[in-house]
mmCIF file with all atom_site columns, C-alpha atoms in Angstrom:
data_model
loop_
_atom_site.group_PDB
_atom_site.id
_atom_site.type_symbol
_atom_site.label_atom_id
_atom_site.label_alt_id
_atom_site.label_comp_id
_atom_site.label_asym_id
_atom_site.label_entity_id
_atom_site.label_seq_id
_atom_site.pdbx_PDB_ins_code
_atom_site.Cartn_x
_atom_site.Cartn_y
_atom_site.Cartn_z
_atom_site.occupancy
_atom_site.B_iso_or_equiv
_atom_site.pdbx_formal_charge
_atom_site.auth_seq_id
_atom_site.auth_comp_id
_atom_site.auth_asym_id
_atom_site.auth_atom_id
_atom_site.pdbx_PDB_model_num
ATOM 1   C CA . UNK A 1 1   ? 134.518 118.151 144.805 1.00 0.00 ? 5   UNK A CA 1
ATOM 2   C CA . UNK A 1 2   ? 134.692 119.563 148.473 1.00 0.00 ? 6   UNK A CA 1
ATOM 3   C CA . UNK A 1 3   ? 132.074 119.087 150.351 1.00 0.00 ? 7   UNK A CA 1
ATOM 4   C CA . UNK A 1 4   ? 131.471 120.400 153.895 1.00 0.00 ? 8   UNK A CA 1
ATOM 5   C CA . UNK A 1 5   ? 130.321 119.060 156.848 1.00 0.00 ? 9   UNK A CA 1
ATOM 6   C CA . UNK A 1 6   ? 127.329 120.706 159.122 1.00 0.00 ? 10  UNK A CA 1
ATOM 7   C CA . UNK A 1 7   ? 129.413 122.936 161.253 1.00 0.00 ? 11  UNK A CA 1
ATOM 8   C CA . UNK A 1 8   ? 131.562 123.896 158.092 1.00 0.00 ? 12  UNK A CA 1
ATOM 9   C CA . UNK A 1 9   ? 128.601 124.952 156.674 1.00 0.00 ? 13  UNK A CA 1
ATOM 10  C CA . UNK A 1 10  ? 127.517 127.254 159.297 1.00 0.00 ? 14  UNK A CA 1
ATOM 11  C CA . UNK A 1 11  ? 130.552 128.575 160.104 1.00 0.00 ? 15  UNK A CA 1
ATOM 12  C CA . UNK A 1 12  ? 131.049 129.792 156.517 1.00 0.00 ? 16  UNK A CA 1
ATOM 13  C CA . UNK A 1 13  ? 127.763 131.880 156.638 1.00 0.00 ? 17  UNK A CA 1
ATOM 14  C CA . UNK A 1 14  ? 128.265 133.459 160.068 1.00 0.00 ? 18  UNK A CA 1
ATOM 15  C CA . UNK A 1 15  ? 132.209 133.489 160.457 1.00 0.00 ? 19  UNK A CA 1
ATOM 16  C CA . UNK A 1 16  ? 133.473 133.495 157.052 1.00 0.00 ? 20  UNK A CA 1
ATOM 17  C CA . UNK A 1 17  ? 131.136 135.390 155.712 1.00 0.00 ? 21  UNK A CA 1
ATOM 18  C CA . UNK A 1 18  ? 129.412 137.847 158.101 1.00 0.00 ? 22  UNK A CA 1
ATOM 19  C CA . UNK A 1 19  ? 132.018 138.284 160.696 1.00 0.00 ? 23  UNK A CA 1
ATOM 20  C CA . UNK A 1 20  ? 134.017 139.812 157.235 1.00 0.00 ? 24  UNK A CA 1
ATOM 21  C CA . UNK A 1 21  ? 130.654 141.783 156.175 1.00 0.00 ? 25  UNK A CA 1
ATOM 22  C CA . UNK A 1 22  ? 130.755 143.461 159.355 1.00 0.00 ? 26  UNK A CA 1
ATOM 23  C CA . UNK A 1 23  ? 134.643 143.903 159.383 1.00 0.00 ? 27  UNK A CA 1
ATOM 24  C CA . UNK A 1 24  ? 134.418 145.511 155.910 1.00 0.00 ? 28  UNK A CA 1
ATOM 25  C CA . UNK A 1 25  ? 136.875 143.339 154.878 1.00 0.00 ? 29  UNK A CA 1
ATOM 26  C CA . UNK A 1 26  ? 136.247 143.228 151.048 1.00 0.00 ? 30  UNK A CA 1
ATOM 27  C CA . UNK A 1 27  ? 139.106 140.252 149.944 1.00 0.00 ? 31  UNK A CA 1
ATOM 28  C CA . UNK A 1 28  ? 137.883 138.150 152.978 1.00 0.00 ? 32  UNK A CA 1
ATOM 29  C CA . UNK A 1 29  ? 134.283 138.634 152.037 1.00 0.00 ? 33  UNK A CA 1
ATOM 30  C CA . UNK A 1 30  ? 134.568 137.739 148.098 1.00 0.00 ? 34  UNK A CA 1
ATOM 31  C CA . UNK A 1 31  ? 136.886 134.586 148.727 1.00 0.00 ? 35  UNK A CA 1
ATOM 32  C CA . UNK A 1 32  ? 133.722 132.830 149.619 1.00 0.00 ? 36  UNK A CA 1
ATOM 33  C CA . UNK A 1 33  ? 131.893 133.123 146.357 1.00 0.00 ? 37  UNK A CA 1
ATOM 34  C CA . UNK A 1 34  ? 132.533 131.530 142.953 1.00 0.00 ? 38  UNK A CA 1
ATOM 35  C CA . UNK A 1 35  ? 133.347 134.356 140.364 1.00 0.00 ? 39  UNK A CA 1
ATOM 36  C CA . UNK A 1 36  ? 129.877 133.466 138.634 1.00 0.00 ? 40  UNK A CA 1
ATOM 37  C CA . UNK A 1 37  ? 127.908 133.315 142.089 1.00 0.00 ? 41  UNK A CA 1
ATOM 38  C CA . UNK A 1 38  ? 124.368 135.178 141.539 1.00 0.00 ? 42  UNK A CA 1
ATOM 39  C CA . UNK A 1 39  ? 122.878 137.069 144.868 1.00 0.00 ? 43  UNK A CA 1
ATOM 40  C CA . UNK A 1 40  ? 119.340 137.652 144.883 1.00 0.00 ? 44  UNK A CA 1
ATOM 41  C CA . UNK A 1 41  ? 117.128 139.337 147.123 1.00 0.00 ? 45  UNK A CA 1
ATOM 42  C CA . UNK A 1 42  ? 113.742 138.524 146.039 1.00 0.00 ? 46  UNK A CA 1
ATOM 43  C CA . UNK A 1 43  ? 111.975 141.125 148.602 1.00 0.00 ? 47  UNK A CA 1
ATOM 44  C CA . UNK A 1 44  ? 113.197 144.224 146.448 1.00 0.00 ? 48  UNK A CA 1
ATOM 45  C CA . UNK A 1 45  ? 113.601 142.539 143.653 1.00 0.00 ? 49  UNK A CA 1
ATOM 46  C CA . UNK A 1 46  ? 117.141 142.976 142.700 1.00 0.00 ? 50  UNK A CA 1
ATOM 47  C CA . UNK A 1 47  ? 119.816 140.507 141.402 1.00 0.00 ? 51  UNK A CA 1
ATOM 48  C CA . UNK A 1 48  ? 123.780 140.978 142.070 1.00 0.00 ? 52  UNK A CA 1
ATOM 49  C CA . UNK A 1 49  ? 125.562 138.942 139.051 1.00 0.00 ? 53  UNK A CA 1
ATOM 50  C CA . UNK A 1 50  ? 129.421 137.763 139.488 1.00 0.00 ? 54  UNK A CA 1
ATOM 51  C CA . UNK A 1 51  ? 131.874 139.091 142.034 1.00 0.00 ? 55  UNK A CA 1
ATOM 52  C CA . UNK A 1 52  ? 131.833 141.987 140.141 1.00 0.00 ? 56  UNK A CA 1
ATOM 53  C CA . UNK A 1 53  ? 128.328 142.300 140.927 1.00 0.00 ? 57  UNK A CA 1
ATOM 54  C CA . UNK A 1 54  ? 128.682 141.269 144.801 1.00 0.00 ? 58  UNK A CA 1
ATOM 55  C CA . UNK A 1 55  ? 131.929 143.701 144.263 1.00 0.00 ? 59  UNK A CA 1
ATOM 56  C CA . UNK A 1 56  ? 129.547 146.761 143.935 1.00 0.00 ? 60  UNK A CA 1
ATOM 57  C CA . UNK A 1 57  ? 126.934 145.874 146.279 1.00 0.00 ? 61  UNK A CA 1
ATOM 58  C CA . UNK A 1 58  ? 129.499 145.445 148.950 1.00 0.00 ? 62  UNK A CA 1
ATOM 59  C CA . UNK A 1 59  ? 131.208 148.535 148.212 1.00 0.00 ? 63  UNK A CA 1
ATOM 60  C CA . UNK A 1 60  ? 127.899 150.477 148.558 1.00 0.00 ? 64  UNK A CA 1
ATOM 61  C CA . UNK A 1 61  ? 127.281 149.032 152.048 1.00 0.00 ? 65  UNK A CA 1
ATOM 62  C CA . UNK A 1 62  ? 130.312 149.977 153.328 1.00 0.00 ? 66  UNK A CA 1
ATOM 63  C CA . UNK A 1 63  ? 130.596 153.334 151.678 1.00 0.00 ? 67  UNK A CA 1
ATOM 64  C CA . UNK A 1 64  ? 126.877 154.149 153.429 1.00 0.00 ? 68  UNK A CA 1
ATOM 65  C CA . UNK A 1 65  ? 127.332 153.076 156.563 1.00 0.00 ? 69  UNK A CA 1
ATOM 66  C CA . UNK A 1 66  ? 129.780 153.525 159.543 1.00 0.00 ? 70  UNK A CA 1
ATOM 67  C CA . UNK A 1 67  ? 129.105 150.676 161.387 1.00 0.00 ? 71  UNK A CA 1
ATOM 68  C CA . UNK A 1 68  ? 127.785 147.470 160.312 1.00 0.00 ? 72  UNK A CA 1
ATOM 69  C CA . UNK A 1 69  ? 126.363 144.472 162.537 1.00 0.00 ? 73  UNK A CA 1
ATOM 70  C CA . UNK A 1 70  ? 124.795 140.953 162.049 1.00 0.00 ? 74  UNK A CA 1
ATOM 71  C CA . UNK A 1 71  ? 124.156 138.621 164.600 1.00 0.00 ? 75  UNK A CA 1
ATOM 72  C CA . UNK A 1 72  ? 121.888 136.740 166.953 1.00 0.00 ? 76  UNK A CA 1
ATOM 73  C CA . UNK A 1 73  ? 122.334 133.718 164.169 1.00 0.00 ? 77  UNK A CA 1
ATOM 74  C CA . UNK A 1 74  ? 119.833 130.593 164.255 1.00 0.00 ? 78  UNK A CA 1
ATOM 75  C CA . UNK A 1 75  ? 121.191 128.378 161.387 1.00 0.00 ? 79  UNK A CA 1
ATOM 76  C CA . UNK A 1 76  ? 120.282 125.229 159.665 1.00 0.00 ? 80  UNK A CA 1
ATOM 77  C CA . UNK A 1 77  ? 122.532 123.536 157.483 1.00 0.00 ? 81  UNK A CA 1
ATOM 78  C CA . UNK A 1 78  ? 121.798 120.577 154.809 1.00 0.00 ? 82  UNK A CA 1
ATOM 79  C CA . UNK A 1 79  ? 124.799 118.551 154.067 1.00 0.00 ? 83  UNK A CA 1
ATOM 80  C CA . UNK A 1 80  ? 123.564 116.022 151.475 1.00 0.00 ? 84  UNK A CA 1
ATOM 81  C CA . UNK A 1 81  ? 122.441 119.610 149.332 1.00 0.00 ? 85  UNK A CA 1
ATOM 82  C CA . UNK A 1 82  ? 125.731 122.033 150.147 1.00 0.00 ? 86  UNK A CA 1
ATOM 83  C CA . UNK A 1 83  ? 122.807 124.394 151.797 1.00 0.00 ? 87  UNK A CA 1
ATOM 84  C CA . UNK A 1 84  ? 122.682 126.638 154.931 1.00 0.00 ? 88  UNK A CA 1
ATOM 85  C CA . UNK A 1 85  ? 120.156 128.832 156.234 1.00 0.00 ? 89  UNK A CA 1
ATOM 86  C CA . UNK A 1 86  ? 119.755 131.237 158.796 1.00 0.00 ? 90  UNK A CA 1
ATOM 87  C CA . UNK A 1 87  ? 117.917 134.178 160.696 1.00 0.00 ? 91  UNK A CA 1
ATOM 88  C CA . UNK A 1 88  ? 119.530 136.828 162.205 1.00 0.00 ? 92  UNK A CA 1
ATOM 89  C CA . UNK A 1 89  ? 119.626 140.645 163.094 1.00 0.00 ? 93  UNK A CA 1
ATOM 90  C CA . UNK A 1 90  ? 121.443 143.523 161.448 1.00 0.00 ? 94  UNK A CA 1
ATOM 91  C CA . UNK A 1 91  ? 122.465 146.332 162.957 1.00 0.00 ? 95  UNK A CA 1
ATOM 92  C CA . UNK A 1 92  ? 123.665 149.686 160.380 1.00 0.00 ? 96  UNK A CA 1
ATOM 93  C CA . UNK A 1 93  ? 124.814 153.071 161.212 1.00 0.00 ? 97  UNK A CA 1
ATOM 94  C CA . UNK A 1 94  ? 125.328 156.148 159.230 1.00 0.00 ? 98  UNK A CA 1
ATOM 95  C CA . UNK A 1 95  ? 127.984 158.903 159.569 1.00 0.00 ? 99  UNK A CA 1
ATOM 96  C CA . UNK A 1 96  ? 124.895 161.057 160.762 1.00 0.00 ? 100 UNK A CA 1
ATOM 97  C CA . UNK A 1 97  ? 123.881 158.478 163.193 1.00 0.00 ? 101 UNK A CA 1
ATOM 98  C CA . UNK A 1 98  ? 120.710 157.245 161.860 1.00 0.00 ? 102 UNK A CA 1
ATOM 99  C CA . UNK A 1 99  ? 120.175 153.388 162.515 1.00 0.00 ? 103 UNK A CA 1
ATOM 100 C CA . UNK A 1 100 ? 118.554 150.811 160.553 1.00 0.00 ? 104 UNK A CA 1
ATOM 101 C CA . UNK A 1 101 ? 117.746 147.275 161.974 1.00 0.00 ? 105 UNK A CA 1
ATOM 102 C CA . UNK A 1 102 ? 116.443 144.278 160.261 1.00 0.00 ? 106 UNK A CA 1
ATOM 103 C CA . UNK A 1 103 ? 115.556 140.932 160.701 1.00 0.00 ? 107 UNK A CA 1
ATOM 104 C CA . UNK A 1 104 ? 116.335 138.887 157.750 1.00 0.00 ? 108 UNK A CA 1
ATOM 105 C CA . UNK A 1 105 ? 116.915 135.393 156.286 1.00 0.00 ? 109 UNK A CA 1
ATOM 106 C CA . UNK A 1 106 ? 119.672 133.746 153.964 1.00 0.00 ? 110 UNK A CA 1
ATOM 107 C CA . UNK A 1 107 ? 119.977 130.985 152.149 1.00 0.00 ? 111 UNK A CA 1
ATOM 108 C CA . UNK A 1 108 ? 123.535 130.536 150.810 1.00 0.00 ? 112 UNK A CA 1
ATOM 109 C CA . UNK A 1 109 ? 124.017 127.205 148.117 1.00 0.00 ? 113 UNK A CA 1
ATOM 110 C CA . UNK A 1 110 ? 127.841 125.975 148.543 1.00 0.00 ? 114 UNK A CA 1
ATOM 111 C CA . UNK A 1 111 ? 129.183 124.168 145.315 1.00 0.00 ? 115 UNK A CA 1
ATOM 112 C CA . UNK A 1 112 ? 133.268 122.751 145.909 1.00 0.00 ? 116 UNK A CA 1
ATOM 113 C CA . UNK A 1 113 ? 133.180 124.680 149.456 1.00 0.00 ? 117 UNK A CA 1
ATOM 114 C CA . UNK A 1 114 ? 132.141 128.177 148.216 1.00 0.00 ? 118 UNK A CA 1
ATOM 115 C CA . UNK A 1 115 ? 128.835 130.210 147.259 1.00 0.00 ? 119 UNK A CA 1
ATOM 116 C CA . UNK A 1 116 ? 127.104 129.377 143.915 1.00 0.00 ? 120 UNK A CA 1
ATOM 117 C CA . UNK A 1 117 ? 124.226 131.037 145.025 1.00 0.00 ? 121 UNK A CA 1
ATOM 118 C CA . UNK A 1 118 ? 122.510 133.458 147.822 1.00 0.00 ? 122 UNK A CA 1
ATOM 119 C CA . UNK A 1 119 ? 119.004 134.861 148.254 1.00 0.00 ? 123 UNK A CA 1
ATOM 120 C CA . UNK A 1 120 ? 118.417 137.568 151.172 1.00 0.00 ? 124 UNK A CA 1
ATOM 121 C CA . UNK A 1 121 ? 114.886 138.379 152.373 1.00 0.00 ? 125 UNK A CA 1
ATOM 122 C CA . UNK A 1 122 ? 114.880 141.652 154.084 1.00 0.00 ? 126 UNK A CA 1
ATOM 123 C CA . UNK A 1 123 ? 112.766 142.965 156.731 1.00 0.00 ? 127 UNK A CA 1
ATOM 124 C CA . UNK A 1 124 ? 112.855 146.468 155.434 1.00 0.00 ? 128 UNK A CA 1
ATOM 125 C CA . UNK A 1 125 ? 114.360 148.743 152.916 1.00 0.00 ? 129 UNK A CA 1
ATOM 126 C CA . UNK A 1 126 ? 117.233 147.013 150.573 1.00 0.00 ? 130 UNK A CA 1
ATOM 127 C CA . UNK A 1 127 ? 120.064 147.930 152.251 1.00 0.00 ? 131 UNK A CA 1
ATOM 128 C CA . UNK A 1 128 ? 122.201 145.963 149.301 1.00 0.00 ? 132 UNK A CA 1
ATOM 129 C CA . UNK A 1 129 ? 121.361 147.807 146.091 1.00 0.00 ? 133 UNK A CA 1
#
């Protein structure tokens, strides 16, 4: 089983991860979950089963907005439990120009050095559906 170290961990949520979000880079995005992973986002309430699931969800973000942003990252990461967490800023914008910003929070749960699991908690509308 792989496990990763503190900095792995991290890295996977902000560089792996979001750095492809925001690159709308759909392959690059979906290598880092487990074809069963679930994604919840408790604050709407709406689950996201499977990559086909996380497939969907990801194709809607991209398809309804132009430019996509997350940053300003402060992370913790749990070795001994395969967890990370983090705060950070998003930054959307639609063909028309509207903007949406939020300030949310992730926890990701890594199993063998991908995502099992991953709940978002979202300052404002779900952006995700």
């Amino acid at each position: 089983m792989k496990k990763l170290n503190r900095q792995q961990l991290i890295d996977m949520a902000t560089q792996s991860y979001f750095a492809n979000v925001d690159k709308k880079d759909m392959d690059a995005v979906l290598a880092n979950f487990h074809d069963d992973a679930v994604f919840t986002i408790p604050t709407d309430p709406i689950v996201h089963e499977g990559k086909a699931g996380i497939r969907s969800m990801f194709e809607n973000l991209f398809s309804g907005f132009e430019e996509v942003w997350h940053g300003d990252f402060e992370c913790t990461a749990d070795e001994e439990n395969q967890s990370v967490s983090a705060r950070f800023n998003v930054y959307l914008k639609t063909a028309d120009g509207t903007e949406v910003r939020l300030s949310n929070c992730n926890f990701w749960y890594v199993e063998d050095g991908k995502f099992s699991r991953v709940f978002v908690f979202m300052s404002g509308d779900n952006v995700l559906r």
